């Protein structure tokens, strides 16, 4: 029992539920926040976390349930209504006007009616008072775009608490910050909580939340799976609550070919000292032929970023070798080297109004490769379900679109296949089909690399699992189950 | 709350004295912020000196007076266009609205009363602007498309009202504005400068001004922070329409006629003046002073090309090249800003 428990809750929700159609994103959550509490809110993609934050901040209206602030029942129609009731939110994407000054941003939307006059100098002075009051050394006359990411985040926070705020929601405030900036933000959060503010802190970085949070609330499948004081819990208990300890399952009993690299056939991909500032540090990794390599870790761990770095060299240091030769970020060059790349968002790979057949054949046409295969062969081999091959691809289900995105590369007869989150948003059946397809690729001798923050998927799919945490490789494992991966991450998180 | 926080929050260590840092940063930023306008001023002065040397007639008081007269109408509609572009929208219809408000105000039943002429013209202009603004704000359809439509409608209506021929538009008060002089300077130029200064003051000092810049820079952020984005959008289009009507009145005063076809040329020149003046087509950056300089540059260029006996077809080519260069410069500046 901590001292905070004796205080009356400042924000309390009961039976909070949100349904989108028949899907319940959040199911009957009870949660009470006390003054001075820093509550870490955690949850994997789809656990209902952003819906919950949305309801607390007034952007999403609940289907059922009640909310009260300091014992008074409230219902928020908008973000400004929530703010008026004392609940302010700093949203995930910065909502600053980059070309305006700090002072302009601080008072944006709060300067009264449009016709009123408000001299820039007086606004600067008021901003200075607020910033000095918070003890933050930020020039109120500086354009926000020139500030460091951490200072921009502080400006957002200062704006959120400039009014009479009781609860502050921070939605992943550290995703763009460097470690020392995170430390600085944490110091400020502690100071704010000492002054009586309740803070809800959404983050994917386990070390960070254990550093600063006083309590934990973990969401899984729309329900609270853990609510505890930090002192009473451990990283692995949080991981279990996050991912569902019972979800551990082993994949099939695949035999890996075990192809050795040789002078004629150097490693498909080799990374030497690869880094991306704030995201990846000093990665050395060699991918092998004939197996499925999974890159995984919590969101923000760098697993997905690592796969992206293979094809987007901006800001990437170190050396990336494709079959022993420096990699390129020219898509045509990659095609020539028979590398297939399936990006995470379907939107960036599909032409929604073109037909299924055209979507499949386009890649090969651009690659100017004569292929024995036709769109029809791909549709048959991947059993893509469509009325016929000439319907616009947007009329297909997400799973079938995804299959088309993967299948189109077959026309180029690729030898290296890199996929990011290949089964996000597809149903279980299609997911299984895609996994089997990728195993076939590996059995044909291809190198398959799958990056995903979905640990279950990687545990099911990968022959070899590379686990990342805070931008470093923390484990390199043969076929594993979810628990093993969890343990590796939890161990790295406390280390 | 703030007092609590003040005592609770430790000052950050290793910081320079705020005043010292402020002074320098402030000065530097001021310079950087104005450097677009300064650069334009240098280009303008270079053009001015070049024309003064190359042609005997350019730097005569008659010609300078003509030049100032020529730029007034364009300058006023460009000021309105600046507001729209600061909002990250565009208004292709200002020139056509100018023509429409002038031809309607020139109807026989109105011209007998000066106040009536002014009220009618302004009403037509503001109404057109409101239509633009309300459609854009409420449907989210691109203003490029919406105002392309209203531009065509306004031009068409102007032809319908006049039957295609220019109308006589003689109102003594307007003639004083369009042909008279104030302190030896053409009156309409004084009007343009006054309009520019008032709008610049409003942009800088009013809540509306800040909200406009904020909305143009990041309208999602503006919305989240409680700015009534729709109102800002409707206001800028209405103001642009109103200023177009002022332009129409000055045009009538200057030439004694209301020409239904004048708009076509002004539609694009107005946008060109804004862009040359350094207001970003991406919204949120720029201002009216730059626009007035941009207007001066266009007007001087056109005047100078006449003095240099350049064929009128080539004048258009040169003006077009300047506009393309200005848009390129806008792109480069935007890239430099966001680095």
mmCIF file of N, CA, C and O in Angstrom, chain A residues 79 91 93-100 104 108-109 111-114 116-120 123-124 128 133-139 141-143 146 159 161-162 164-165 184 188 191-192 195 197, chain B residues 1-2 4-12 15-16 18-19 21-22 25-26 29 32 201 204-208 210-211 213-214 217-218 220-222 224-227 231-232 235 283-285 337-338:
data_model
loop_
_atom_site.group_PDB
_atom_site.id
_atom_site.type_symbol
_atom_site.label_atom_id
_atom_site.label_comp_id
_atom_site.label_asym_id
_atom_site.label_seq_id
_atom_site.Cartn_x
_atom_site.Cartn_y
_atom_site.Cartn_z
ATOM 1 N N UNK A 79 -11.825 17.014 -27.101
ATOM 2 C CA UNK A 79 -10.584 17.161 -26.349
ATOM 3 C C UNK A 79 -10.632 18.428 -25.488
ATOM 4 O O UNK A 79 -10.127 18.434 -24.368
ATOM 5 N N UNK A 91 -0.824 14.251 -27.357
ATOM 6 C CA UNK A 91 -1.030 13.149 -28.287
ATOM 7 C C UNK A 91 0.281 12.671 -28.863
ATOM 8 O O UNK A 91 1.296 13.352 -28.797
ATOM 9 N N UNK A 93 1.425 12.029 -31.970
ATOM 10 C CA UNK A 93 2.117 12.871 -32.926
ATOM 11 C C UNK A 93 2.115 14.278 -32.348
ATOM 12 O O UNK A 93 1.112 14.733 -31.811
ATOM 13 N N UNK A 94 3.237 14.937 -32.447
ATOM 14 C CA UNK A 94 3.310 16.297 -31.927
ATOM 15 C C UNK A 94 2.250 17.145 -32.608
ATOM 16 O O UNK A 94 2.081 17.086 -33.810
ATOM 17 N N UNK A 95 1.502 17.897 -31.804
ATOM 18 C CA UNK A 95 0.530 18.779 -32.435
ATOM 19 C C UNK A 95 0.971 20.224 -32.247
ATOM 20 O O UNK A 95 0.323 21.003 -31.583
ATOM 21 N N UNK A 96 2.133 20.523 -32.827
ATOM 22 C CA UNK A 96 2.664 21.878 -32.754
ATOM 23 C C UNK A 96 2.688 22.476 -34.146
ATOM 24 O O UNK A 96 2.794 21.761 -35.127
ATOM 25 N N UNK A 97 2.576 23.799 -34.199
ATOM 26 C CA UNK A 97 2.774 24.496 -35.463
ATOM 27 C C UNK A 97 4.252 24.859 -35.523
ATOM 28 O O UNK A 97 4.709 25.730 -34.793
ATOM 29 N N UNK A 98 4.988 24.163 -36.384
ATOM 30 C CA UNK A 98 6.449 24.240 -36.358
ATOM 31 C C UNK A 98 7.005 25.626 -36.658
ATOM 32 O O UNK A 98 8.071 25.986 -36.190
ATOM 33 N N UNK A 99 6.306 26.374 -37.483
ATOM 34 C CA UNK A 99 6.871 27.657 -37.895
ATOM 35 C C UNK A 99 6.464 28.798 -36.979
ATOM 36 O O UNK A 99 6.889 29.923 -37.161
ATOM 37 N N UNK A 100 5.636 28.482 -35.988
ATOM 38 C CA UNK A 100 5.230 29.516 -35.043
ATOM 39 C C UNK A 100 6.121 29.462 -33.807
ATOM 40 O O UNK A 100 6.782 28.458 -33.542
ATOM 41 N N UNK A 104 3.433 31.422 -29.268
ATOM 42 C CA UNK A 104 2.229 31.243 -30.087
ATOM 43 C C UNK A 104 1.647 29.859 -29.887
ATOM 44 O O UNK A 104 0.437 29.673 -29.816
ATOM 45 N N UNK A 108 -2.014 28.730 -28.249
ATOM 46 C CA UNK A 108 -2.819 28.453 -29.428
ATOM 47 C C UNK A 108 -4.236 28.052 -29.002
ATOM 48 O O UNK A 108 -4.422 27.184 -28.153
ATOM 49 N N UNK A 109 -5.222 28.680 -29.598
ATOM 50 C CA UNK A 109 -6.603 28.319 -29.290
ATOM 51 C C UNK A 109 -7.081 28.829 -27.942
ATOM 52 O O UNK A 109 -8.204 28.565 -27.550
ATOM 53 N N UNK A 111 -6.533 32.234 -26.855
ATOM 54 C CA UNK A 111 -6.305 33.670 -26.784
ATOM 55 C C UNK A 111 -7.613 34.432 -26.857
ATOM 56 O O UNK A 111 -7.621 35.630 -27.029
ATOM 57 N N UNK A 112 -8.722 33.709 -26.766
ATOM 58 C CA UNK A 112 -10.006 34.391 -26.812
ATOM 59 C C UNK A 112 -10.531 34.483 -28.218
ATOM 60 O O UNK A 112 -10.005 33.847 -29.128
ATOM 61 N N UNK A 113 -11.597 35.287 -28.407
ATOM 62 C CA UNK A 113 -12.248 35.364 -29.705
ATOM 63 C C UNK A 113 -11.316 35.924 -30.782
ATOM 64 O O UNK A 113 -10.366 36.651 -30.479
ATOM 65 N N UNK A 114 -11.638 35.592 -32.028
ATOM 66 C CA UNK A 114 -10.733 35.913 -33.131
ATOM 67 C C UNK A 114 -10.473 37.401 -33.296
ATOM 68 O O UNK A 114 -9.422 37.807 -33.761
ATOM 69 N N UNK A 116 -10.121 39.693 -31.086
ATOM 70 C CA UNK A 116 -9.379 40.378 -30.023
ATOM 71 C C UNK A 116 -7.914 40.588 -30.418
ATOM 72 O O UNK A 116 -7.345 39.832 -31.174
ATOM 73 N N UNK A 117 -7.334 41.659 -29.852
ATOM 74 C CA UNK A 117 -5.916 41.901 -30.106
ATOM 75 C C UNK A 117 -5.087 41.235 -29.010
ATOM 76 O O UNK A 117 -5.509 41.116 -27.876
ATOM 77 N N UNK A 118 -3.905 40.802 -29.386
ATOM 78 C CA UNK A 118 -3.029 40.157 -28.421
ATOM 79 C C UNK A 118 -1.600 40.352 -28.924
ATOM 80 O O UNK A 118 -1.157 39.669 -29.834
ATOM 81 N N UNK A 119 -0.892 41.320 -28.338
ATOM 82 C CA UNK A 119 0.415 41.693 -28.867
ATOM 83 C C UNK A 119 1.419 40.572 -28.644
ATOM 84 O O UNK A 119 1.439 39.964 -27.583
ATOM 85 N N UNK A 120 2.250 40.318 -29.675
ATOM 86 C CA UNK A 120 3.241 39.248 -29.562
ATOM 87 C C UNK A 120 4.133 39.416 -28.328
ATOM 88 O O UNK A 120 4.477 38.447 -27.674
ATOM 89 N N UNK A 123 2.408 38.295 -25.244
ATOM 90 C CA UNK A 123 2.256 36.845 -25.258
ATOM 91 C C UNK A 123 3.578 36.178 -24.894
ATOM 92 O O UNK A 123 3.610 35.210 -24.154
ATOM 93 N N UNK A 124 4.671 36.746 -25.422
ATOM 94 C CA UNK A 124 5.991 36.202 -25.077
ATOM 95 C C UNK A 124 6.241 36.289 -23.584
ATOM 96 O O UNK A 124 6.774 35.374 -22.975
ATOM 97 N N UNK A 128 6.914 33.291 -21.059
ATOM 98 C CA UNK A 128 8.126 33.207 -20.241
ATOM 99 C C UNK A 128 7.749 32.915 -18.791
ATOM 100 O O UNK A 128 8.388 32.099 -18.142
ATOM 101 N N UNK A 133 8.056 29.398 -14.526
ATOM 102 C CA UNK A 133 7.312 28.754 -13.446
ATOM 103 C C UNK A 133 7.550 27.253 -13.414
ATOM 104 O O UNK A 133 7.607 26.645 -12.350
ATOM 105 N N UNK A 134 7.701 26.678 -14.598
ATOM 106 C CA UNK A 134 7.951 25.244 -14.665
ATOM 107 C C UNK A 134 9.436 24.927 -14.514
ATOM 108 O O UNK A 134 9.818 23.776 -14.416
ATOM 109 N N UNK A 135 10.249 25.991 -14.530
ATOM 110 C CA UNK A 135 11.691 25.777 -14.433
ATOM 111 C C UNK A 135 12.304 25.289 -15.727
ATOM 112 O O UNK A 135 13.339 24.645 -15.740
ATOM 113 N N UNK A 136 11.669 25.570 -16.838
ATOM 114 C CA UNK A 136 12.176 25.089 -18.123
ATOM 115 C C UNK A 136 12.823 26.228 -18.879
ATOM 116 O O UNK A 136 12.215 27.282 -19.065
ATOM 117 N N UNK A 137 14.026 26.001 -19.342
ATOM 118 C CA UNK A 137 14.758 27.038 -20.051
ATOM 119 C C UNK A 137 14.486 26.931 -21.545
ATOM 120 O O UNK A 137 15.260 26.325 -22.277
ATOM 121 N N UNK A 138 13.374 27.473 -21.966
ATOM 122 C CA UNK A 138 13.022 27.443 -23.385
ATOM 123 C C UNK A 138 12.691 28.866 -23.801
ATOM 124 O O UNK A 138 11.940 29.554 -23.119
ATOM 125 N N UNK A 139 13.275 29.304 -24.925
ATOM 126 C CA UNK A 139 13.073 30.666 -25.407
ATOM 127 C C UNK A 139 11.666 30.806 -25.987
ATOM 128 O O UNK A 139 11.345 30.161 -26.974
ATOM 129 N N UNK A 141 10.395 32.997 -27.726
ATOM 130 C CA UNK A 141 10.318 33.619 -29.049
ATOM 131 C C UNK A 141 10.875 32.717 -30.147
ATOM 132 O O UNK A 141 10.834 33.069 -31.318
ATOM 133 N N UNK A 142 11.391 31.549 -29.773
ATOM 134 C CA UNK A 142 11.992 30.674 -30.783
ATOM 135 C C UNK A 142 10.903 29.947 -31.563
ATOM 136 O O UNK A 142 9.901 29.549 -30.987
ATOM 137 N N UNK A 143 11.109 29.788 -32.891
ATOM 138 C CA UNK A 143 10.160 28.950 -33.637
ATOM 139 C C UNK A 143 10.272 27.521 -33.127
ATOM 140 O O UNK A 143 11.373 27.019 -32.924
ATOM 141 N N UNK A 146 12.651 24.798 -34.445
ATOM 142 C CA UNK A 146 14.101 24.842 -34.208
ATOM 143 C C UNK A 146 14.489 24.190 -32.879
ATOM 144 O O UNK A 146 15.671 24.045 -32.591
ATOM 145 N N UNK A 159 1.851 23.363 -22.598
ATOM 146 C CA UNK A 159 0.571 23.808 -23.127
ATOM 147 C C UNK A 159 -0.567 23.041 -22.465
ATOM 148 O O UNK A 159 -1.591 23.605 -22.106
ATOM 149 N N UNK A 161 -0.649 21.706 -19.519
ATOM 150 C CA UNK A 161 -0.896 21.994 -18.112
ATOM 151 C C UNK A 161 -0.994 23.480 -17.815
ATOM 152 O O UNK A 161 -1.071 23.873 -16.666
ATOM 153 N N UNK A 162 -1.007 24.294 -18.861
ATOM 154 C CA UNK A 162 -1.116 25.727 -18.614
ATOM 155 C C UNK A 162 -2.470 26.043 -17.972
ATOM 156 O O UNK A 162 -2.610 26.992 -17.237
ATOM 157 N N UNK A 164 -5.970 24.610 -15.687
ATOM 158 C CA UNK A 164 -6.094 23.989 -14.384
ATOM 159 C C UNK A 164 -6.195 22.469 -14.541
ATOM 160 O O UNK A 164 -7.264 21.897 -14.499
ATOM 161 N N UNK A 165 -5.042 21.845 -14.713
ATOM 162 C CA UNK A 165 -5.017 20.432 -15.070
ATOM 163 C C UNK A 165 -4.835 19.543 -13.852
ATOM 164 O O UNK A 165 -4.036 19.834 -12.974
ATOM 165 N N UNK A 184 15.586 13.591 -18.967
ATOM 166 C CA UNK A 184 15.158 14.942 -18.626
ATOM 167 C C UNK A 184 13.638 15.008 -18.510
ATOM 168 O O UNK A 184 13.096 15.596 -17.574
ATOM 169 N N UNK A 188 11.154 15.875 -15.201
ATOM 170 C CA UNK A 188 10.059 16.845 -15.180
ATOM 171 C C UNK A 188 8.744 16.171 -14.786
ATOM 172 O O UNK A 188 7.921 16.755 -14.084
ATOM 173 N N UNK A 191 8.657 15.804 -11.086
ATOM 174 C CA UNK A 191 8.383 17.089 -10.432
ATOM 175 C C UNK A 191 6.898 17.433 -10.525
ATOM 176 O O UNK A 191 6.283 17.887 -9.556
ATOM 177 N N UNK A 192 6.313 17.177 -11.698
ATOM 178 C CA UNK A 192 4.894 17.473 -11.873
ATOM 179 C C UNK A 192 4.042 16.601 -10.964
ATOM 180 O O UNK A 192 3.064 17.059 -10.374
ATOM 181 N N UNK A 195 3.952 17.735 -7.516
ATOM 182 C CA UNK A 195 3.061 18.876 -7.317
ATOM 183 C C UNK A 195 1.588 18.460 -7.340
ATOM 184 O O UNK A 195 0.697 19.307 -7.296
ATOM 185 N N UNK A 197 -0.029 16.351 -9.692
ATOM 186 C CA UNK A 197 -0.645 15.977 -10.957
ATOM 187 C C UNK A 197 -0.652 14.448 -11.100
ATOM 188 O O UNK A 197 0.321 13.788 -10.755
ATOM 189 N N UNK B 1 -2.000 26.288 -9.572
ATOM 190 C CA UNK B 1 -1.274 25.149 -10.130
ATOM 191 C C UNK B 1 0.139 25.555 -10.543
ATOM 192 O O UNK B 1 1.119 24.961 -10.168
ATOM 193 N N UNK B 2 0.237 26.649 -11.286
ATOM 194 C CA UNK B 2 1.554 27.045 -11.765
ATOM 195 C C UNK B 2 2.528 27.377 -10.635
ATOM 196 O O UNK B 2 3.705 27.094 -10.718
ATOM 197 N N UNK B 4 2.490 26.027 -7.659
ATOM 198 C CA UNK B 4 2.920 24.736 -7.142
ATOM 199 C C UNK B 4 4.047 24.167 -7.979
ATOM 200 O O UNK B 4 5.073 23.724 -7.484
ATOM 201 N N UNK B 5 3.821 24.215 -9.301
ATOM 202 C CA UNK B 5 4.787 23.604 -10.186
ATOM 203 C C UNK B 5 6.111 24.332 -10.109
ATOM 204 O O UNK B 5 7.170 23.744 -10.127
ATOM 205 N N UNK B 6 6.020 25.655 -9.974
ATOM 206 C CA UNK B 6 7.236 26.450 -9.938
ATOM 207 C C UNK B 6 8.124 26.004 -8.784
ATOM 208 O O UNK B 6 9.325 25.801 -8.945
ATOM 209 N N UNK B 7 7.509 25.811 -7.624
ATOM 210 C CA UNK B 7 8.333 25.438 -6.482
ATOM 211 C C UNK B 7 8.785 23.985 -6.588
ATOM 212 O O UNK B 7 9.829 23.610 -6.075
ATOM 213 N N UNK B 8 7.995 23.184 -7.293
ATOM 214 C CA UNK B 8 8.320 21.758 -7.324
ATOM 215 C C UNK B 8 9.378 21.421 -8.355
ATOM 216 O O UNK B 8 10.086 20.446 -8.238
ATOM 217 N N UNK B 9 9.475 22.221 -9.379
ATOM 218 C CA UNK B 9 10.313 21.838 -10.500
ATOM 219 C C UNK B 9 11.684 22.484 -10.394
ATOM 220 O O UNK B 9 11.794 23.695 -10.319
ATOM 221 N N UNK B 10 12.691 21.666 -10.399
ATOM 222 C CA UNK B 10 14.042 22.197 -10.288
ATOM 223 C C UNK B 10 14.465 22.824 -11.603
ATOM 224 O O UNK B 10 14.114 22.331 -12.663
ATOM 225 N N UNK B 11 15.202 23.936 -11.530
ATOM 226 C CA UNK B 11 15.691 24.524 -12.776
ATOM 227 C C UNK B 11 16.686 23.580 -13.447
ATOM 228 O O UNK B 11 17.321 22.768 -12.790
ATOM 229 N N UNK B 12 16.758 23.689 -14.745
ATOM 230 C CA UNK B 12 17.654 22.805 -15.467
ATOM 231 C C UNK B 12 19.074 23.337 -15.377
ATOM 232 O O UNK B 12 19.310 24.536 -15.488
ATOM 233 N N UNK B 15 22.445 25.696 -17.996
ATOM 234 C CA UNK B 15 21.866 26.598 -18.986
ATOM 235 C C UNK B 15 22.593 27.938 -18.952
ATOM 236 O O UNK B 15 23.038 28.376 -17.905
ATOM 237 N N UNK B 16 22.666 28.548 -20.111
ATOM 238 C CA UNK B 16 23.208 29.903 -20.177
ATOM 239 C C UNK B 16 22.226 30.850 -19.521
ATOM 240 O O UNK B 16 21.064 30.506 -19.334
ATOM 241 N N UNK B 18 19.414 33.158 -19.441
ATOM 242 C CA UNK B 18 18.362 33.238 -20.455
ATOM 243 C C UNK B 18 18.443 34.537 -21.244
ATOM 244 O O UNK B 18 18.267 34.545 -22.450
ATOM 245 N N UNK B 19 18.746 35.626 -20.563
ATOM 246 C CA UNK B 19 18.735 36.924 -21.244
ATOM 247 C C UNK B 19 19.795 36.975 -22.331
ATOM 248 O O UNK B 19 19.532 37.370 -23.447
ATOM 249 N N UNK B 21 21.220 34.543 -23.915
ATOM 250 C CA UNK B 21 20.929 33.659 -25.021
ATOM 251 C C UNK B 21 19.809 34.227 -25.876
ATOM 252 O O UNK B 21 19.840 34.189 -27.085
ATOM 253 N N UNK B 22 18.820 34.779 -25.163
ATOM 254 C CA UNK B 22 17.673 35.353 -25.850
ATOM 255 C C UNK B 22 18.071 36.431 -26.823
ATOM 256 O O UNK B 22 17.662 36.423 -27.972
ATOM 257 N N UNK B 25 19.839 34.999 -29.935
ATOM 258 C CA UNK B 25 18.938 34.162 -30.733
ATOM 259 C C UNK B 25 17.868 35.022 -31.390
ATOM 260 O O UNK B 25 17.525 34.855 -32.556
ATOM 261 N N UNK B 26 17.402 35.981 -30.628
ATOM 262 C CA UNK B 26 16.348 36.832 -31.125
ATOM 263 C C UNK B 26 16.806 37.609 -32.341
ATOM 264 O O UNK B 26 16.147 37.625 -33.372
ATOM 265 N N UNK B 29 17.303 35.414 -35.346
ATOM 266 C CA UNK B 29 16.062 34.930 -35.914
ATOM 267 C C UNK B 29 15.342 36.031 -36.658
ATOM 268 O O UNK B 29 14.798 35.826 -37.726
ATOM 269 N N UNK B 32 16.927 36.232 -39.914
ATOM 270 C CA UNK B 32 16.556 35.103 -40.776
ATOM 271 C C UNK B 32 15.109 35.237 -41.237
ATOM 272 O O UNK B 32 14.781 34.997 -42.382
ATOM 273 N N UNK B 201 -0.962 44.729 -39.575
ATOM 274 C CA UNK B 201 -1.165 44.958 -38.144
ATOM 275 C C UNK B 201 -2.090 43.888 -37.568
ATOM 276 O O UNK B 201 -1.791 43.296 -36.538
ATOM 277 N N UNK B 204 -0.396 40.571 -37.220
ATOM 278 C CA UNK B 204 0.602 40.491 -36.165
ATOM 279 C C UNK B 204 -0.020 40.574 -34.770
ATOM 280 O O UNK B 204 0.384 39.861 -33.863
ATOM 281 N N UNK B 205 -1.021 41.433 -34.614
ATOM 282 C CA UNK B 205 -1.468 41.749 -33.267
ATOM 283 C C UNK B 205 -2.737 41.022 -32.825
ATOM 284 O O UNK B 205 -3.041 41.004 -31.651
ATOM 285 N N UNK B 206 -3.479 40.462 -33.763
ATOM 286 C CA UNK B 206 -4.779 39.949 -33.338
ATOM 287 C C UNK B 206 -4.751 38.441 -33.117
ATOM 288 O O UNK B 206 -3.886 37.729 -33.621
ATOM 289 N N UNK B 207 -5.704 37.980 -32.343
ATOM 290 C CA UNK B 207 -5.898 36.542 -32.144
ATOM 291 C C UNK B 207 -6.181 35.885 -33.490
ATOM 292 O O UNK B 207 -5.685 34.802 -33.787
ATOM 293 N N UNK B 208 -6.957 36.590 -34.322
ATOM 294 C CA UNK B 208 -7.247 36.057 -35.655
ATOM 295 C C UNK B 208 -5.950 35.786 -36.417
ATOM 296 O O UNK B 208 -5.783 34.733 -37.027
ATOM 297 N N UNK B 210 -2.838 35.228 -35.343
ATOM 298 C CA UNK B 210 -2.098 34.063 -34.821
ATOM 299 C C UNK B 210 -2.814 32.772 -35.178
ATOM 300 O O UNK B 210 -2.199 31.770 -35.517
ATOM 301 N N UNK B 211 -4.140 32.802 -35.060
ATOM 302 C CA UNK B 211 -4.902 31.585 -35.349
ATOM 303 C C UNK B 211 -4.773 31.220 -36.819
ATOM 304 O O UNK B 211 -4.721 30.042 -37.176
ATOM 305 N N UNK B 213 -2.127 31.886 -38.817
ATOM 306 C CA UNK B 213 -0.812 31.275 -39.028
ATOM 307 C C UNK B 213 -0.788 29.845 -38.488
ATOM 308 O O UNK B 213 -0.251 28.936 -39.103
ATOM 309 N N UNK B 214 -1.378 29.661 -37.302
ATOM 310 C CA UNK B 214 -1.364 28.327 -36.686
ATOM 311 C C UNK B 214 -2.140 27.339 -37.543
ATOM 312 O O UNK B 214 -1.693 26.219 -37.800
ATOM 313 N N UNK B 217 -0.241 26.465 -40.656
ATOM 314 C CA UNK B 217 0.966 25.690 -40.423
ATOM 315 C C UNK B 217 0.623 24.235 -40.108
ATOM 316 O O UNK B 217 1.302 23.317 -40.565
ATOM 317 N N UNK B 218 -0.399 24.003 -39.296
ATOM 318 C CA UNK B 218 -0.723 22.638 -38.876
ATOM 319 C C UNK B 218 -2.173 22.636 -38.444
ATOM 320 O O UNK B 218 -2.491 22.917 -37.295
ATOM 321 N N UNK B 220 -4.359 20.341 -38.048
ATOM 322 C CA UNK B 220 -4.768 19.331 -37.073
ATOM 323 C C UNK B 220 -4.453 19.831 -35.654
ATOM 324 O O UNK B 220 -5.287 19.744 -34.745
ATOM 325 N N UNK B 221 -3.239 20.361 -35.496
ATOM 326 C CA UNK B 221 -2.848 20.889 -34.190
ATOM 327 C C UNK B 221 -3.779 22.028 -33.786
ATOM 328 O O UNK B 221 -4.217 22.114 -32.640
ATOM 329 N N UNK B 222 -4.091 22.889 -34.745
ATOM 330 C CA UNK B 222 -4.959 24.028 -34.440
ATOM 331 C C UNK B 222 -6.318 23.533 -33.949
ATOM 332 O O UNK B 222 -6.858 24.024 -32.962
ATOM 333 N N UNK B 224 -7.051 20.580 -32.616
ATOM 334 C CA UNK B 224 -6.920 19.935 -31.306
ATOM 335 C C UNK B 224 -6.800 20.964 -30.183
ATOM 336 O O UNK B 224 -7.152 20.696 -29.045
ATOM 337 N N UNK B 225 -6.259 22.128 -30.520
ATOM 338 C CA UNK B 225 -6.076 23.127 -29.487
ATOM 339 C C UNK B 225 -7.246 24.095 -29.402
ATOM 340 O O UNK B 225 -7.148 25.153 -28.780
ATOM 341 N N UNK B 226 -8.321 23.746 -30.047
ATOM 342 C CA UNK B 226 -9.542 24.504 -29.850
ATOM 343 C C UNK B 226 -9.726 25.703 -30.759
ATOM 344 O O UNK B 226 -10.654 26.479 -30.561
ATOM 345 N N UNK B 227 -8.839 25.886 -31.746
ATOM 346 C CA UNK B 227 -9.081 26.972 -32.696
ATOM 347 C C UNK B 227 -10.237 26.556 -33.601
ATOM 348 O O UNK B 227 -10.322 25.410 -34.033
ATOM 349 N N UNK B 231 -14.038 28.637 -39.005
ATOM 350 C CA UNK B 231 -14.255 30.094 -39.012
ATOM 351 C C UNK B 231 -13.083 30.825 -39.635
ATOM 352 O O UNK B 231 -13.260 31.793 -40.372
ATOM 353 N N UNK B 232 -11.877 30.372 -39.299
ATOM 354 C CA UNK B 232 -10.690 31.011 -39.873
ATOM 355 C C UNK B 232 -10.740 30.887 -41.386
ATOM 356 O O UNK B 232 -10.509 31.855 -42.121
ATOM 357 N N UNK B 235 -13.381 33.107 -42.889
ATOM 358 C CA UNK B 235 -12.979 34.518 -42.777
ATOM 359 C C UNK B 235 -11.985 34.915 -43.861
ATOM 360 O O UNK B 235 -12.120 35.975 -44.471
ATOM 361 N N UNK B 283 1.539 27.211 -46.573
ATOM 362 C CA UNK B 283 0.776 27.811 -45.483
ATOM 363 C C UNK B 283 1.622 28.144 -44.273
ATOM 364 O O UNK B 283 2.702 27.608 -44.065
ATOM 365 N N UNK B 284 1.114 29.094 -43.467
ATOM 366 C CA UNK B 284 1.713 29.370 -42.162
ATOM 367 C C UNK B 284 2.951 30.238 -42.141
ATOM 368 O O UNK B 284 3.400 30.627 -41.079
ATOM 369 N N UNK B 285 3.521 30.539 -43.294
ATOM 370 C CA UNK B 285 4.745 31.328 -43.328
ATOM 371 C C UNK B 285 4.592 32.438 -44.363
ATOM 372 O O UNK B 285 4.163 32.163 -45.480
ATOM 373 N N UNK B 337 13.813 25.376 -44.207
ATOM 374 C CA UNK B 337 13.143 25.585 -42.921
ATOM 375 C C UNK B 337 12.989 24.296 -42.152
ATOM 376 O O UNK B 337 13.122 24.246 -40.951
ATOM 377 N N UNK B 338 12.659 23.221 -42.890
ATOM 378 C CA UNK B 338 12.314 21.983 -42.193
ATOM 379 C C UNK B 338 13.521 21.121 -41.900
ATOM 380 O O UNK B 338 13.396 20.034 -41.379
#
